[in-house]
CSV table of C-alpha atoms in Angstrom, one decimal:
chain,number,residue,atom,x,y,z
A,1,MET,CA,33.8,-17.3,-27.2
A,2,LYS,CA,34.2,-15.2,-24.0
A,3,ASN,CA,31.9,-16.2,-21.3
A,4,PHE,CA,29.7,-13.3,-20.2
A,5,ILE,CA,28.0,-13.1,-16.8
A,6,ARG,CA,25.1,-10.8,-16.4
A,7,ARG,CA,24.4,-9.6,-12.9
A,8,PHE,CA,21.0,-8.3,-11.8
A,9,VAL,CA,20.2,-6.9,-8.4
A,10,ILE,CA,16.5,-7.2,-7.6
A,11,LEU,CA,15.2,-5.3,-4.6
A,12,LEU,CA,11.7,-6.6,-3.9
A,13,ILE,CA,9.7,-4.1,-1.7
A,14,PHE,CA,6.3,-5.1,-0.5
A,15,LEU,CA,3.6,-3.0,0.9
A,16,LEU,CA,2.4,-5.5,3.4
A,17,GLN,CA,-1.2,-4.3,3.5
A,18,ILE,CA,-1.4,-5.7,0.0
A,19,THR,CA,1.1,-8.6,0.1
A,20,PRO,CA,1.5,-10.1,3.6
A,21,ALA,CA,4.2,-12.6,2.8
A,22,PHE,CA,7.0,-13.3,0.3
A,23,ALA,CA,8.1,-16.8,-0.3
A,24,THR,CA,8.1,-18.4,3.2
A,25,VAL,CA,8.5,-15.3,5.3
A,26,LYS,CA,5.4,-14.0,7.1
A,27,VAL,CA,4.9,-10.7,9.0
A,28,MET,CA,1.9,-9.9,11.2
A,29,PRO,CA,0.4,-7.4,11.3
A,30,THR,CA,1.0,-5.9,8.0
A,31,LEU,CA,0.0,-2.5,8.9
A,32,ILE,CA,0.2,-0.6,12.3
A,33,GLU,CA,-2.0,2.3,13.3
A,34,LEU,CA,-1.8,4.0,16.6
A,35,ASN,CA,-3.7,6.8,18.4
A,36,ALA,CA,-1.5,8.9,20.6
A,37,ASN,CA,-4.6,10.5,22.2
A,38,LYS,CA,-5.4,7.1,23.9
A,39,SER,CA,-2.0,6.9,25.5
A,40,ARG,CA,-1.7,7.2,29.3
A,41,GLY,CA,1.7,8.7,29.1
A,42,ASN,CA,4.1,10.4,26.6
A,43,TYR,CA,4.8,7.1,24.8
A,44,LEU,CA,3.3,4.1,23.0
A,45,THR,CA,4.3,0.6,22.5
A,46,THR,CA,3.4,-1.9,19.8
A,47,SER,CA,4.9,-5.1,18.3
A,48,PHE,CA,4.8,-7.3,15.2
A,49,SER,CA,6.1,-10.8,14.5
A,50,VAL,CA,8.4,-12.2,11.7
A,51,GLN,CA,8.3,-15.9,10.9
A,52,ALA,CA,10.0,-18.2,8.3
A,53,ASP,CA,9.3,-21.7,7.2
A,54,LYS,CA,10.5,-24.4,9.7
A,55,ASN,CA,12.9,-25.7,7.0
A,56,GLU,CA,14.5,-22.2,6.5
A,57,THR,CA,17.2,-20.3,8.4
A,58,VAL,CA,17.5,-16.6,7.4
A,59,ARG,CA,19.0,-13.6,9.2
A,60,PHE,CA,17.2,-10.2,8.9
A,61,LYS,CA,18.1,-6.6,9.9
A,62,LEU,CA,15.6,-3.9,10.6
A,63,TYR,CA,15.7,-0.2,9.9
A,64,PRO,CA,13.0,2.5,9.5
A,65,GLU,CA,12.5,5.2,6.8
A,66,TYR,CA,10.1,8.1,6.4
A,67,PHE,CA,7.6,8.0,3.6
A,68,THR,CA,5.0,10.0,1.8
A,69,ILE,CA,2.0,8.6,-0.2
A,70,THR,CA,1.9,9.5,-3.9
A,71,ASP,CA,-1.1,10.7,-6.0
A,72,GLU,CA,-1.4,7.0,-7.0
A,73,GLY,CA,-1.6,5.7,-3.4
A,74,LYS,CA,1.9,4.3,-3.5
A,75,MET,CA,4.6,4.4,-0.8
A,76,ASP,CA,7.5,6.8,-1.5
A,77,ALA,CA,10.1,6.0,1.0
A,78,LYS,CA,12.8,8.6,1.9
A,79,PRO,CA,15.9,7.5,3.9
A,80,VAL,CA,16.3,11.2,5.1
A,81,SER,CA,13.7,13.7,6.0
A,82,ASN,CA,13.4,16.6,8.4
A,83,ASN,CA,9.6,16.7,8.2
A,84,ALA,CA,7.8,17.2,11.6
A,85,ASP,CA,5.6,14.2,10.9
A,86,ASN,CA,8.6,11.9,10.7
A,87,LEU,CA,8.3,9.2,13.4
A,88,ILE,CA,11.9,7.9,13.1
A,89,SER,CA,13.5,10.1,15.8
A,90,HIS,CA,10.6,9.0,18.3
A,91,ALA,CA,11.1,5.2,17.6
A,92,ARG,CA,13.0,2.7,19.6
A,93,PHE,CA,12.9,-1.0,18.5
A,94,VAL,CA,14.4,-4.3,19.7
A,95,PRO,CA,15.9,-6.4,18.4
A,96,ASN,CA,17.3,-4.7,15.2
A,97,GLU,CA,18.8,-7.8,13.8
A,98,PHE,CA,17.8,-11.5,14.3
A,99,THR,CA,17.9,-15.0,12.8
A,100,LEU,CA,14.8,-16.9,12.0
A,101,LYS,CA,14.9,-20.8,12.1
A,102,ASN,CA,12.8,-23.7,12.9
A,103,GLY,CA,9.7,-21.8,12.1
A,104,VAL,CA,9.9,-20.0,15.4
A,105,PRO,CA,8.5,-16.4,15.1
A,106,GLN,CA,10.5,-13.4,16.3
A,107,ILE,CA,8.7,-10.6,18.2
A,108,VAL,CA,9.9,-7.1,17.5
A,109,ARG,CA,8.9,-4.5,20.0
A,110,VAL,CA,8.6,-0.8,19.0
A,111,THR,CA,8.3,2.1,21.5
A,112,PHE,CA,7.5,5.6,20.4
A,113,THR,CA,8.5,8.4,22.9
A,114,ASP,CA,8.1,12.1,23.2
A,115,LEU,CA,4.7,12.1,21.7
A,116,LYS,CA,3.8,15.5,22.8
A,117,ASN,CA,6.2,16.9,20.3
A,118,LEU,CA,4.5,15.4,17.3
A,119,PRO,CA,2.3,17.6,15.2
A,120,ASP,CA,-1.5,17.4,15.2
A,121,GLY,CA,-2.7,14.8,12.7
A,122,GLU,CA,-0.7,11.9,11.2
A,123,SER,CA,3.0,11.1,11.7
A,124,ARG,CA,4.4,8.0,9.9
A,125,MET,CA,7.4,5.8,9.0
A,126,VAL,CA,7.9,2.4,7.5
A,127,MET,CA,9.8,-0.4,9.3
A,128,PHE,CA,11.9,-2.4,6.7
A,129,ILE,CA,12.9,-5.9,7.3
A,130,GLU,CA,15.7,-6.9,4.9
A,131,ASP,CA,17.9,-9.9,4.3
A,132,VAL,CA,21.4,-9.5,5.8
A,133,ALA,CA,22.8,-11.7,3.0
A,134,ALA,CA,21.5,-11.6,-0.5
A,135,LYS,CA,20.6,-14.9,-2.3
A,136,GLU,CA,21.9,-16.0,-5.7
A,137,ILE,CA,19.7,-17.7,-8.2
A,138,MET,CA,21.1,-19.2,-11.5
A,139,LEU,CA,18.8,-19.0,-14.4
A,140,PRO,CA,18.9,-21.4,-17.4
A,141,ASN,CA,19.9,-19.9,-20.7
A,142,ALA,CA,19.6,-21.3,-24.2
A,143,ASN,CA,23.0,-19.7,-24.9
A,144,LYS,CA,25.6,-21.9,-23.5
A,145,ASN,CA,28.2,-19.0,-23.5
A,146,LEU,CA,25.8,-16.8,-21.5
A,147,ASN,CA,25.1,-17.3,-17.8
A,148,THR,CA,22.4,-15.3,-16.0
A,149,ARG,CA,22.7,-15.0,-12.2
A,150,LEU,CA,20.2,-13.1,-10.2
A,151,ILE,CA,21.2,-11.4,-6.9
A,152,VAL,CA,17.9,-11.3,-5.0
A,153,LYS,CA,17.4,-9.3,-1.7
A,154,THR,CA,14.2,-9.4,0.0
A,155,ARG,CA,12.9,-6.3,1.7
A,156,LEU,CA,9.5,-6.2,3.5
A,157,GLY,CA,8.0,-3.0,4.8
A,158,ILE,CA,5.4,-2.4,7.6
A,159,PRO,CA,3.8,1.1,7.5
A,160,ILE,CA,3.4,2.6,10.9
A,161,TYR,CA,1.0,5.6,11.6
A,162,ILE,CA,0.3,7.6,14.6
A,163,ASP,CA,-2.5,10.0,15.0
A,164,LYS,CA,-2.2,12.7,17.6
A,165,GLY,CA,-4.1,15.8,18.8
A,166,ARG,CA,-6.8,17.3,16.6
A,167,VAL,CA,-7.1,14.8,13.8
A,168,ILE,CA,-9.2,15.5,10.7
A,169,LYS,CA,-10.1,12.8,8.1
A,170,VAL,CA,-12.5,14.1,5.4
A,171,GLY,CA,-12.7,12.5,2.0
A,172,SER,CA,-14.0,14.0,-1.2
A,173,PHE,CA,-15.1,12.5,-4.5
A,174,ASP,CA,-14.1,15.2,-6.9
A,175,ASP,CA,-14.8,13.8,-10.4
A,176,LEU,CA,-15.8,10.7,-12.2
A,177,LYS,CA,-15.6,10.3,-16.0
A,178,ILE,CA,-16.0,7.5,-18.6
A,179,GLU,CA,-13.5,7.6,-21.6
A,180,LYS,CA,-12.7,5.4,-24.5
A,181,ASN,CA,-9.1,3.9,-24.5
A,182,ASN,CA,-8.0,1.5,-27.3
A,183,ASN,CA,-11.6,0.4,-28.0
A,184,ASN,CA,-12.1,-0.1,-24.3
A,185,LEU,CA,-14.3,1.9,-21.9
A,186,VAL,CA,-12.5,3.1,-18.8
A,187,TYR,CA,-13.5,5.1,-15.7
A,188,LYS,CA,-11.3,7.8,-14.2
A,189,MET,CA,-12.0,9.0,-10.7
A,190,ASN,CA,-10.3,11.8,-8.8
A,191,LEU,CA,-10.5,11.8,-5.0
A,192,SER,CA,-8.9,14.0,-2.3
A,193,ALA,CA,-8.6,14.1,1.4
A,194,LYS,CA,-9.2,17.4,3.3
A,195,GLY,CA,-7.5,17.0,6.6
A,196,ASN,CA,-4.2,16.2,8.4
A,197,SER,CA,-4.6,12.4,8.4
A,198,LYS,CA,-4.8,9.9,5.5
A,199,VAL,CA,-8.2,8.5,4.3
A,200,ARG,CA,-8.3,4.8,3.4
A,201,TYR,CA,-11.3,3.7,1.5
A,202,HIS,CA,-12.9,0.6,-0.1
A,203,GLY,CA,-16.1,0.3,-2.2
A,204,LYS,CA,-17.9,-0.9,-5.3
A,205,ALA,CA,-19.0,0.2,-8.6
A,206,GLN,CA,-22.4,-0.4,-10.3
A,207,ILE,CA,-23.6,-0.3,-13.8
A,208,ILE,CA,-27.3,0.7,-14.2
A,209,LYS,CA,-29.6,0.6,-17.2
A,210,ASP,CA,-33.3,1.6,-17.2
A,211,ASN,CA,-33.2,1.9,-13.4
A,212,GLN,CA,-32.1,-1.8,-13.2
A,213,LEU,CA,-28.7,-2.9,-11.8
A,214,ILE,CA,-26.9,-4.6,-14.6
A,215,LYS,CA,-23.4,-5.3,-13.0
A,216,GLU,CA,-21.6,-4.8,-9.7
A,217,PHE,CA,-17.9,-5.2,-8.9
A,218,PRO,CA,-15.5,-4.0,-6.3
A,219,VAL,CA,-13.2,-1.3,-6.9
A,220,ASN,CA,-9.5,-1.2,-5.5
A,221,SER,CA,-9.1,-0.2,-1.9
A,222,ASN,CA,-6.6,2.6,-1.8
A,223,THR,CA,-5.2,5.3,0.6
A,224,ILE,CA,-5.4,9.1,0.1
A,225,ARG,CA,-2.6,11.1,1.8
A,226,ALA,CA,-3.4,13.8,4.2
A,227,ASN,CA,-4.5,16.9,2.4
A,228,GLY,CA,-3.7,15.2,-1.0
A,229,ILE,CA,-5.2,13.8,-4.0
A,230,PHE,CA,-5.7,10.4,-5.7
A,231,THR,CA,-6.4,9.4,-9.2
A,232,GLU,CA,-7.3,6.0,-10.5
A,233,THR,CA,-8.3,4.5,-13.9
A,234,GLY,CA,-10.1,1.2,-14.2
A,235,LEU,CA,-11.9,-0.9,-17.0
A,236,ILE,CA,-15.6,-1.0,-17.5
A,237,PRO,CA,-16.7,-4.6,-17.9
A,238,GLU,CA,-17.2,-5.6,-21.4
A,239,ASN,CA,-20.2,-7.3,-23.2
A,240,LEU,CA,-22.7,-4.6,-22.5
A,241,GLN,CA,-25.5,-4.2,-24.9
A,242,GLU,CA,-25.9,-1.0,-27.0
A,243,GLY,CA,-27.7,1.6,-25.0
A,244,ASP,CA,-27.4,4.4,-22.3
A,245,TYR,CA,-26.0,3.5,-18.9
A,246,ILE,CA,-25.2,5.0,-15.5
A,247,PHE,CA,-22.0,4.3,-13.9
A,248,LYS,CA,-22.1,4.6,-10.0
A,249,VAL,CA,-19.3,4.4,-7.6
A,250,ILE,CA,-19.9,4.1,-3.9
A,251,LEU,CA,-16.9,4.4,-1.6
A,252,ILE,CA,-16.7,4.1,2.2
A,253,TYR,CA,-14.1,5.4,4.6
A,254,LYS,CA,-13.9,6.0,8.3
A,255,ASN,CA,-13.5,9.6,9.7
A,256,GLU,CA,-11.5,10.6,12.6
A,257,LYS,CA,-14.2,9.4,15.0
A,258,GLY,CA,-14.2,5.9,13.5
A,259,GLU,CA,-17.6,6.6,11.8
A,260,ASN,CA,-18.3,5.1,8.3
A,261,LYS,CA,-18.7,7.9,5.7
A,262,ASN,CA,-19.8,7.4,2.1
A,263,LEU,CA,-18.5,9.1,-1.0
A,264,ILE,CA,-21.0,8.6,-3.9
A,265,LYS,CA,-20.7,9.8,-7.6
A,266,GLU,CA,-22.3,8.8,-10.9
A,267,THR,CA,-22.0,9.5,-14.5
A,268,GLN,CA,-23.8,8.6,-17.8
A,269,PHE,CA,-22.1,6.8,-20.7
A,270,HIS,CA,-23.3,5.3,-24.0
A,271,VAL,CA,-22.4,1.9,-25.5
A,272,GLU,CA,-22.3,1.3,-29.3
A,273,ASN,CA,-22.1,-2.1,-30.6
A,274,SER,CA,-20.0,-2.3,-33.8
A,275,ILE,CA,-20.9,-4.8,-36.6
């Protein structure tokens, strides 16, 4: 029987504020946020480090891409964009290719120039760090006539933001609902950001019955794009006794002045225990 070879190309993209390392490659920091209003000139400088395990030797290349944030808070990278809030044309970085070995970290320095021509509010890009050479992984297969080979390429992304001029960060908690989904209770919340710079929040949810706190758990931290919306769905904890409850969500974000602001909303729901 003819021997078939299946090839897969897997591109692993990591938003480093969530996943700071893949395998033995570590990048620090995982997110860079700069304020052009604090610059003493028409430029800003920053840096990050990339490090591999002491037993590994790997070569990486660097390149930037513009990105937007989706309604689900995910990164949508775009290789080409003429948007005014695109930082790529303002960025200079060295080195743009390097080899990691013996566990020695590589420092990458990034300079942003011509800041005066950035628009008010937020500008952004993502710095991608990618394998120069892909890795092959052979996978076992019960079928002796079928080989499976994975072509794996690692790509790590560091989001970089610059706020400049008159910056506005205003979050809004627009709606909160409890719905039933496949015999599970889920909460759906709609948020928005009224301004020209993203809003990043964290917080918690509470379940209250008869004015008593029954359960409390953290909600996912997420980012709402500038002048955009965000939607999220999550599970209500099970094993609640029959009765009427209040579901309360308390979120915290920082405004353009660095002050903590609260977004609070609650809704009622009923639990029926089936026999």
